[in-house]
Short mmCIF file of C-alpha atoms in Angstrom, two decimals:
data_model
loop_
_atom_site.label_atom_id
_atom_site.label_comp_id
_atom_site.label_asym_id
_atom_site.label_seq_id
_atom_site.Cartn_x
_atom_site.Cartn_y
_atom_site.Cartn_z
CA UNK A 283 -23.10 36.94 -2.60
CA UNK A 284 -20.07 35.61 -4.87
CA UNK A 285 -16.72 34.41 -3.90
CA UNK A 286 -15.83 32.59 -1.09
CA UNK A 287 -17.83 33.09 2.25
CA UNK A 288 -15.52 34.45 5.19
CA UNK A 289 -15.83 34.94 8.91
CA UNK A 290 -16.04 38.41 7.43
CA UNK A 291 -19.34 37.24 5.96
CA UNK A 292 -20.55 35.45 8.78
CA UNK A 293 -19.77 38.26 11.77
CA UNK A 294 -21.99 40.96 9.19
CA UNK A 295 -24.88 38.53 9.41
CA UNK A 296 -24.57 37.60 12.72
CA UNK A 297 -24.30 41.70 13.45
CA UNK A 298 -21.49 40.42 16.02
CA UNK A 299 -17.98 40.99 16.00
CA UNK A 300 -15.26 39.09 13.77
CA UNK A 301 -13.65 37.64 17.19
CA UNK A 302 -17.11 37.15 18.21
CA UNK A 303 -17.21 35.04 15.16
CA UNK A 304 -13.68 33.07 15.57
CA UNK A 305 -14.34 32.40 18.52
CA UNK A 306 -17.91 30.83 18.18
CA UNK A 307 -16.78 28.61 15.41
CA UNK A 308 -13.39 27.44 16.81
CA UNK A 309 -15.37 26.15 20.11
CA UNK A 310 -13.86 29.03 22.30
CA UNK A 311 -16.05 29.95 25.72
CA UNK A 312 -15.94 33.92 24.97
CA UNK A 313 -19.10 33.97 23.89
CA UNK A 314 -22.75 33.36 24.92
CA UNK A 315 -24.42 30.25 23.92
CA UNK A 316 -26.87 32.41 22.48
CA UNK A 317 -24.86 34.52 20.44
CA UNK A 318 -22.95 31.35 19.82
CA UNK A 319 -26.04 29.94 18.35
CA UNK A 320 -26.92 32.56 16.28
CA UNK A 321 -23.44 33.15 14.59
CA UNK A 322 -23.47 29.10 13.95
CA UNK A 323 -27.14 29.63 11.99
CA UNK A 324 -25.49 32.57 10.07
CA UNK A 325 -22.88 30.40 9.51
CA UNK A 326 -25.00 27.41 8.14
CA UNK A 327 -27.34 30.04 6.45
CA UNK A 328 -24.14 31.58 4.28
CA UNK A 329 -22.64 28.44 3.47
CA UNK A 330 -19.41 28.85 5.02
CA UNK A 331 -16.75 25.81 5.30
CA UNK A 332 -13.57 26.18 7.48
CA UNK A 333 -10.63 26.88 5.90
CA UNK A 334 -7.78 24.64 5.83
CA UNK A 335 -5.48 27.30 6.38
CA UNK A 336 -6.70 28.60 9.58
CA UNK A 337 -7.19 25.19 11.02
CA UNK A 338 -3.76 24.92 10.49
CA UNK A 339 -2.93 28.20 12.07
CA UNK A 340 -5.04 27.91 14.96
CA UNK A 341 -4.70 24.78 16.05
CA UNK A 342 -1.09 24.25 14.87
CA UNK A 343 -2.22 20.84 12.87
CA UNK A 344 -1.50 21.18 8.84
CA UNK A 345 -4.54 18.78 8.86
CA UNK A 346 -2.70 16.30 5.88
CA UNK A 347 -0.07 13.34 6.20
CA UNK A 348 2.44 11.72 4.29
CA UNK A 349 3.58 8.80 1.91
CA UNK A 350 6.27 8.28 -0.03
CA UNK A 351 6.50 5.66 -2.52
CA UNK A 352 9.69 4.30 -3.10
CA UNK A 353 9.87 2.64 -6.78
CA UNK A 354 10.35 4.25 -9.96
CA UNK A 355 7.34 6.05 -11.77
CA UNK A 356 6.53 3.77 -14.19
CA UNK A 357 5.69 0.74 -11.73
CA UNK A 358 3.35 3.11 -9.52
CA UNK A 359 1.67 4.26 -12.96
CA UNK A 360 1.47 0.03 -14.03
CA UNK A 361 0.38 -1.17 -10.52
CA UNK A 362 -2.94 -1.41 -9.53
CA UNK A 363 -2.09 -1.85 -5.71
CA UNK A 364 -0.74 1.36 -5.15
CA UNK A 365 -3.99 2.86 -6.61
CA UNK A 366 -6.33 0.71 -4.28
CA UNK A 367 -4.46 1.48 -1.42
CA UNK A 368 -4.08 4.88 -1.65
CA UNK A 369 -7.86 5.09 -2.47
CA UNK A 370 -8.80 3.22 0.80
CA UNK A 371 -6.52 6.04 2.88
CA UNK A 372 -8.87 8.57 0.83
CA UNK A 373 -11.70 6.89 1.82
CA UNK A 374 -10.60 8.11 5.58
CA UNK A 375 -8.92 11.29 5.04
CA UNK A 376 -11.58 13.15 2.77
CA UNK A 377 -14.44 12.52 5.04
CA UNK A 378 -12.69 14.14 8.36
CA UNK A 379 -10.96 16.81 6.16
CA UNK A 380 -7.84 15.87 5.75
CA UNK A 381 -5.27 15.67 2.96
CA UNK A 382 -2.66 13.29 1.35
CA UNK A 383 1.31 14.73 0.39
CA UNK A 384 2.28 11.71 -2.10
CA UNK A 385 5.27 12.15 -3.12
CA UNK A 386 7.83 9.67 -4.91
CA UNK A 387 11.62 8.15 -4.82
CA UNK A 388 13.88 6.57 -7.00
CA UNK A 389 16.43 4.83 -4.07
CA UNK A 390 16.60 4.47 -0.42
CA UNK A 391 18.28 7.82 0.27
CA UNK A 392 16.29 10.38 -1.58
CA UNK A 393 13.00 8.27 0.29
CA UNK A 394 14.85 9.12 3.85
CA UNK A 395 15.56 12.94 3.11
CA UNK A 396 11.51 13.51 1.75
CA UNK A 397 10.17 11.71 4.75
CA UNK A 398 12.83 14.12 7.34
CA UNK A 399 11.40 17.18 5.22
CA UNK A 400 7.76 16.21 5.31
CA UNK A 401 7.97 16.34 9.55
CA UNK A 402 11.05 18.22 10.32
CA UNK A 403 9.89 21.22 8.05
CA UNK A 404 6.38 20.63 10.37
CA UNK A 405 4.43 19.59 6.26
CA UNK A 406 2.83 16.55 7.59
CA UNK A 407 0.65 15.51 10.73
CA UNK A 408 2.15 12.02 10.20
CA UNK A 409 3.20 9.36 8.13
CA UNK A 410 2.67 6.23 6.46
CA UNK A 411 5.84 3.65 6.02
CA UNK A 412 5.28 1.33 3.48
CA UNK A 413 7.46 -0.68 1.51
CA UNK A 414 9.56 -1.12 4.23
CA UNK A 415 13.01 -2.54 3.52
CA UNK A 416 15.45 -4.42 5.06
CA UNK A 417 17.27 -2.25 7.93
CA UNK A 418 15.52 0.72 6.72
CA UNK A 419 16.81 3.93 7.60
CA UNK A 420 13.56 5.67 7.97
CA UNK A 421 12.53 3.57 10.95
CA UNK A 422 15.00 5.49 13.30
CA UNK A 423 14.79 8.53 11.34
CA UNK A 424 11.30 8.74 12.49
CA UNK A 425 11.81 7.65 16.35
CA UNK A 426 14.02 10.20 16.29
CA UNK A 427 11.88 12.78 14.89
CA UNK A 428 9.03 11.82 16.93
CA UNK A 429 6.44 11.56 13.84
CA UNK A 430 3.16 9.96 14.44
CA UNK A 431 3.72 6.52 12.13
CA UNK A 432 1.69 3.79 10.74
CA UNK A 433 3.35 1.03 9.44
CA UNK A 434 1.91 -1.02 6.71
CA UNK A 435 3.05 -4.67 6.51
CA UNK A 436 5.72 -4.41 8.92
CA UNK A 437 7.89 -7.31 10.36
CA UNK A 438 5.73 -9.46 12.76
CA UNK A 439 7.51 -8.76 15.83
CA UNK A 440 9.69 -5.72 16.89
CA UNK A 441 8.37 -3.11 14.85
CA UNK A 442 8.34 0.65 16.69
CA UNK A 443 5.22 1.59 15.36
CA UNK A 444 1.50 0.37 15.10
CA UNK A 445 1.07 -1.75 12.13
CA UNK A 446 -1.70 -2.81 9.76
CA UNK A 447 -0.32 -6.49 8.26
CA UNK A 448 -2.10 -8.77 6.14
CA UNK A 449 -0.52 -12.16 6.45
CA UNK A 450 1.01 -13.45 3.60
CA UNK A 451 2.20 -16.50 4.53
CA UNK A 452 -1.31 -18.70 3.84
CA UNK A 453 -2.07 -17.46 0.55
CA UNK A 454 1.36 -18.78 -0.62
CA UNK A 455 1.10 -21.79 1.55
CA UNK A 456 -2.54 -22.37 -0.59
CA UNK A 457 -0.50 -21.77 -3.74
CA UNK A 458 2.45 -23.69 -3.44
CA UNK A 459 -0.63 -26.79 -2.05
CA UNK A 460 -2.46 -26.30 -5.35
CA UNK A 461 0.67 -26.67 -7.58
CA UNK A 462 1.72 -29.53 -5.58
CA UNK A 463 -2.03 -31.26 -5.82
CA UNK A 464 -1.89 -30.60 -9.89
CA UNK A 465 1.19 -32.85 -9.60
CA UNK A 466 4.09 -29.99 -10.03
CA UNK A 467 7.86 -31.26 -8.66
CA UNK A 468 9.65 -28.48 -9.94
CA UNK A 469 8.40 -25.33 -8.70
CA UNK A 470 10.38 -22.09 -9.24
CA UNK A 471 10.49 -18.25 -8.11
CA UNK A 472 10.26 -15.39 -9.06
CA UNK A 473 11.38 -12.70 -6.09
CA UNK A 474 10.47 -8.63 -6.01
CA UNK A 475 13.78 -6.85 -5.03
CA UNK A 476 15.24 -8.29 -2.12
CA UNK A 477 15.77 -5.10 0.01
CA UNK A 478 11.84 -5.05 0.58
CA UNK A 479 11.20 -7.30 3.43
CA UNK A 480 8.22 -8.33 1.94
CA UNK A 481 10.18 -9.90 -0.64
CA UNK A 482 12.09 -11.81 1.76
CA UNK A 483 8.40 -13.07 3.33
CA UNK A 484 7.26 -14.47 0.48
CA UNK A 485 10.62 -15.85 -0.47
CA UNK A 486 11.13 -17.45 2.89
CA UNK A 487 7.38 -18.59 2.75
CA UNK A 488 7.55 -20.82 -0.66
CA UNK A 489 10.20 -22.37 0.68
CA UNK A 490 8.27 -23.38 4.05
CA UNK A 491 5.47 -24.23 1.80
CA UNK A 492 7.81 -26.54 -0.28
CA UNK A 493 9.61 -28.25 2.53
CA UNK A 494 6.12 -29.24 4.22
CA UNK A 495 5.61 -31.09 1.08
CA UNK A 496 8.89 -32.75 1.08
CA UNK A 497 9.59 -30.98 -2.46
CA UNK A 498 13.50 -29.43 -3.20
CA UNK A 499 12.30 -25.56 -4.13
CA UNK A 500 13.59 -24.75 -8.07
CA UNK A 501 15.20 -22.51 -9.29
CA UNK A 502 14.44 -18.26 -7.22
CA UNK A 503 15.21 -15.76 -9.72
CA UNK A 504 14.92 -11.88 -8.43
CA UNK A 505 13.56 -9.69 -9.88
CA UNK A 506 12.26 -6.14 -8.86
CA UNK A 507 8.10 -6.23 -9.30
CA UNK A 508 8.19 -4.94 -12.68
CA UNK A 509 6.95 -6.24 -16.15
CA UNK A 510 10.33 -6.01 -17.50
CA UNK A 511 11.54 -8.33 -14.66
CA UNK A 512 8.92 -11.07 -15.61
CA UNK A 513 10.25 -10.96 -19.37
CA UNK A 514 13.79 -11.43 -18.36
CA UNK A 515 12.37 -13.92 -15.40
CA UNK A 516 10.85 -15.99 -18.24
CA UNK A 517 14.17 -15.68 -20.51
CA UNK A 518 16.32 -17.24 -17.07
CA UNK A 519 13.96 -20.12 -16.61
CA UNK A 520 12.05 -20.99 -20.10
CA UNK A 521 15.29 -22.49 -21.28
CA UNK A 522 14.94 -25.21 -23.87
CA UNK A 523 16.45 -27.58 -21.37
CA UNK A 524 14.01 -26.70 -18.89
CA UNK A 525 12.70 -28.71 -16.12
CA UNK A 526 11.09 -26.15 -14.22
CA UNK A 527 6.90 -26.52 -14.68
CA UNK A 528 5.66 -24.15 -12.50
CA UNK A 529 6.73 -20.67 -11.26
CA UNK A 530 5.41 -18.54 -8.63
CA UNK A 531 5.75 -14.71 -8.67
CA UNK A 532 5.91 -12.29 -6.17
CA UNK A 533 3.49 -10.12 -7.73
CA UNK A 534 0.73 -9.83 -10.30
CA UNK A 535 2.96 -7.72 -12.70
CA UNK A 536 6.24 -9.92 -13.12
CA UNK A 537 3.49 -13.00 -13.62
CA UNK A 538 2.14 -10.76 -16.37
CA UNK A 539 5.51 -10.07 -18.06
CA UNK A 540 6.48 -13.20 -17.99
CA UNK A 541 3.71 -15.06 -19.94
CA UNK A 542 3.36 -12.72 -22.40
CA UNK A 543 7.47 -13.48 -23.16
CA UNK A 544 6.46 -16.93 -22.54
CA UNK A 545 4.19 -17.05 -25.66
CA UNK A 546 6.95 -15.11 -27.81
CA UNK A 547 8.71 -18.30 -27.00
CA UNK A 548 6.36 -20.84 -27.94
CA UNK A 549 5.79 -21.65 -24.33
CA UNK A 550 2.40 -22.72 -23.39
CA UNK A 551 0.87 -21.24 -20.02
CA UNK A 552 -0.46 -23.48 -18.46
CA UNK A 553 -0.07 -26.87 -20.60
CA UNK A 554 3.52 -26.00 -20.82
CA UNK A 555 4.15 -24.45 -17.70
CA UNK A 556 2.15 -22.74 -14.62
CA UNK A 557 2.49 -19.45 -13.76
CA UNK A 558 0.64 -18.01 -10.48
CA UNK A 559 0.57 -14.08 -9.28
CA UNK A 560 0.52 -12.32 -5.56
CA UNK A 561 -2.03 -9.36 -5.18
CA UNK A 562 -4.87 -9.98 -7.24
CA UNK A 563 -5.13 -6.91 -9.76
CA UNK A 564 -7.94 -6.97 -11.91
CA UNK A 565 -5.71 -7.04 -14.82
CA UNK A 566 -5.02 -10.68 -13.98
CA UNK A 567 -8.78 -11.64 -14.95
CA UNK A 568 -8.53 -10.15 -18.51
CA UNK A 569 -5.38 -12.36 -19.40
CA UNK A 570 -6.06 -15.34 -21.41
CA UNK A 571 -5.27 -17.83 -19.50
CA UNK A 572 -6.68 -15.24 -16.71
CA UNK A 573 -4.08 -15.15 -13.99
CA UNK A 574 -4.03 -17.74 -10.82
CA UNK A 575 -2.62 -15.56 -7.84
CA UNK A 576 -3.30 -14.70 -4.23
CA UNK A 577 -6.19 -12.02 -3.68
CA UNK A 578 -4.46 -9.47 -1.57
CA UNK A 579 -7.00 -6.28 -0.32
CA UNK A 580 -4.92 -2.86 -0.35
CA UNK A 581 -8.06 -1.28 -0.41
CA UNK A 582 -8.78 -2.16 3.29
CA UNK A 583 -5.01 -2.08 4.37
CA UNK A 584 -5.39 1.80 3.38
CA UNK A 585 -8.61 2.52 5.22
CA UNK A 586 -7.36 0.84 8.51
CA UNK A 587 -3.93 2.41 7.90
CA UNK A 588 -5.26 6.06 7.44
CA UNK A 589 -7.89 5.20 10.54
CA UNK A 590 -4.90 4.33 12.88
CA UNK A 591 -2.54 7.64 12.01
CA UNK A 592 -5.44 9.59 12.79
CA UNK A 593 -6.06 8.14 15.98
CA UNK A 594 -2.14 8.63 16.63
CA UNK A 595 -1.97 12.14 15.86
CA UNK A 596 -4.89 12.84 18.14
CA UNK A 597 -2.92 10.82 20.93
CA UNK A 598 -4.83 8.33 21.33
CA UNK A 599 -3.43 4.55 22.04
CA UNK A 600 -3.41 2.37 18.70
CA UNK A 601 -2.83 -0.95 18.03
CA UNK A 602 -1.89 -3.44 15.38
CA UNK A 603 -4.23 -4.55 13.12
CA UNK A 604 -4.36 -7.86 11.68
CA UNK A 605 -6.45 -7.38 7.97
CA UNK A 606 -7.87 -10.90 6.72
CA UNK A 607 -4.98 -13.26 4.93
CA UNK A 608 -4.08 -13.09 1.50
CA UNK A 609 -5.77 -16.23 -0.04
CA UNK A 610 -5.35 -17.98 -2.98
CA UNK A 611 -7.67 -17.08 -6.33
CA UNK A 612 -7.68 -20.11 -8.88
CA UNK A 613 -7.96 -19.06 -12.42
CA UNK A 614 -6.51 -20.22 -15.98
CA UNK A 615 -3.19 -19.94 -15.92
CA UNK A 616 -2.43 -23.23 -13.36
CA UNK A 617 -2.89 -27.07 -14.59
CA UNK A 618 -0.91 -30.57 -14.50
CA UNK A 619 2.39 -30.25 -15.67
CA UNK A 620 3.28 -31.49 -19.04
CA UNK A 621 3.55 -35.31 -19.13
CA UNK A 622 7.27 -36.49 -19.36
CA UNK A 623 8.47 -39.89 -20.85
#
């Protein structure tokens, strides 16, 4: 037999009826358990998989859920955290038969109208909101709509929906400790885009982690979590008349941009200057100096994400999730500061 294999299929070598057949496989009590049993051999025997399609139809589920990533294309093609989570919410969906709608947006408003069309227009089980920003629109957009949601990294207290959060707040706590132990006084920052809350978190957590250590935070420059923004970060702070000898980044990438513009300046990382990361690519360890940053794991955010918005759309209660912290990953790029007369 050729092609694909059809109830069609299955009811001819059953020698039973087509709703015989539909109803067998779809769990429904019009048929004998030992017809039942014989149409779920033929079934086995033929090779026959459900289709998606009818799932859909029958049990009016479209069996997939969303994501939208808001950032432009080039950092989601660059960044190896969006590729590690969304291959941890594979990990969950493929198994149980589900699928993924990605889709992408350039700016807050074009992110609010694909996420209304993904569950008004009925395209999407549920949703995942990441990258959540600061009073994001989508967050009563989707009360409103009444969308199954999963949060990812979602403020600590008051969110609407279930979240899945890995705390930040230790690994840059363990970075801004190691800086200060290497004998660093002048420790700068380099922000994502300060819409994302997240950017505000790690912001708001060097400067905890300075003020514990009685040390004035340098200079914050913001940037957006691209490569780009580390060059021009390194441009604003590598000054000739520097003081600053140490800068923490809110990501792996802009700590990448920036030392390579560092070296087109003659500015050694680290016996010059110390430059740390947040998210632990693996593109850090192939720098040289390899990249000191904090280990994040989207990997496992994505799996327990994808696990909760299942258990949502089938109704049943979820909670927060609490993934292990981010923690600090010494490498190259960190050492004393430069000795000053």
């Amino acid at each position: 037999m050729s092609g694909r294999i059809t109830i069609v299929d299955v009811a001819r070598k059953a020698e039973v009826s087509i709703s015989s057949v539909s109803s067998a496989l779809n769990g429904g009590g019009e048929v004998s358990e030992s017809t039942r049993k014989r149409i779920l051999a033929a079934a086995k025997e033929l090779g026959w998989v459900p289709s998606l399609r009818g799932r859909s139809l029958s049990g009016k589920r479209t069996f997939a859920v969303g994501l939208v990533v808001q950032r432009q294309p080039e950092v989601l093609s660059s960044d190896p955290f969006f590729a590690a989570f969304i291959s941890g919410i594979e990990a969950v969906l493929e198994p149980r038969g589900q699928a993924l709608v990605l889709q992408m947006a350039t700016d807050a408003a074009a992110s609010t109208e694909r996420y209304r069309r993904l569950s008004a227009e009925h395209r999407v089980d549920g949703v995942f909101l990441d990258e959540i920003r600061v009073n994001d629109p989508r967050i009563a957009l989707l009360q409103e709509l009444g969308t199954p949601t999963v949060a990812v990294n979602s403020e600590e207290s008051g969110s609407p929906f279930p979240s899945v959060r890995q705390s930040y707040r230790q690994g840059i706590t363990e970075v801004v400790e190691h800086l200060v132990r290497l004998g660093h006084r002048r420790i700068a920052h380099v922000t994502g885009a300060m819409d994302f809350i997240h950017s505000h978190q790690r912001l708001d957590a060097w400067r905890a982690a300075l003020a514990a250590t009685g040390i004035e935070p340098g200079p914050v420059f913001e940037g957006d979590f691209t490569l780009s923004a580390g060059t021009a970060a390194a441009d604003a702070l590598l000054t000739p008349d520097r003081d600053v000898t140490a800068i923490v980044c809110a990501n792996d990438l802009m700590a990448i941009g920036l030392m390579a513009r560092a070296a087109d300046l003659g500015v050694r990382v680290p016996r010059d200057v110390s430059v740390t990361g947040y998210d632990g690519n693996d593109m850090g360890t192939y720098l040289r100096p390899s990249l000191t940053t904090v280990m994040t794991s989207p990997s496992a955010i994505g799996r327990s994400a994808a696990t909760m918005l299942l258990d949502a759309i089938d109704g049943n209660p979820v909670e927060d999730v609490a993934i292990d912290p981010a923690r600090l990953v010494v490498r190259q790029s960190t050492a004393a500061p430069p000795t000053t007369a």
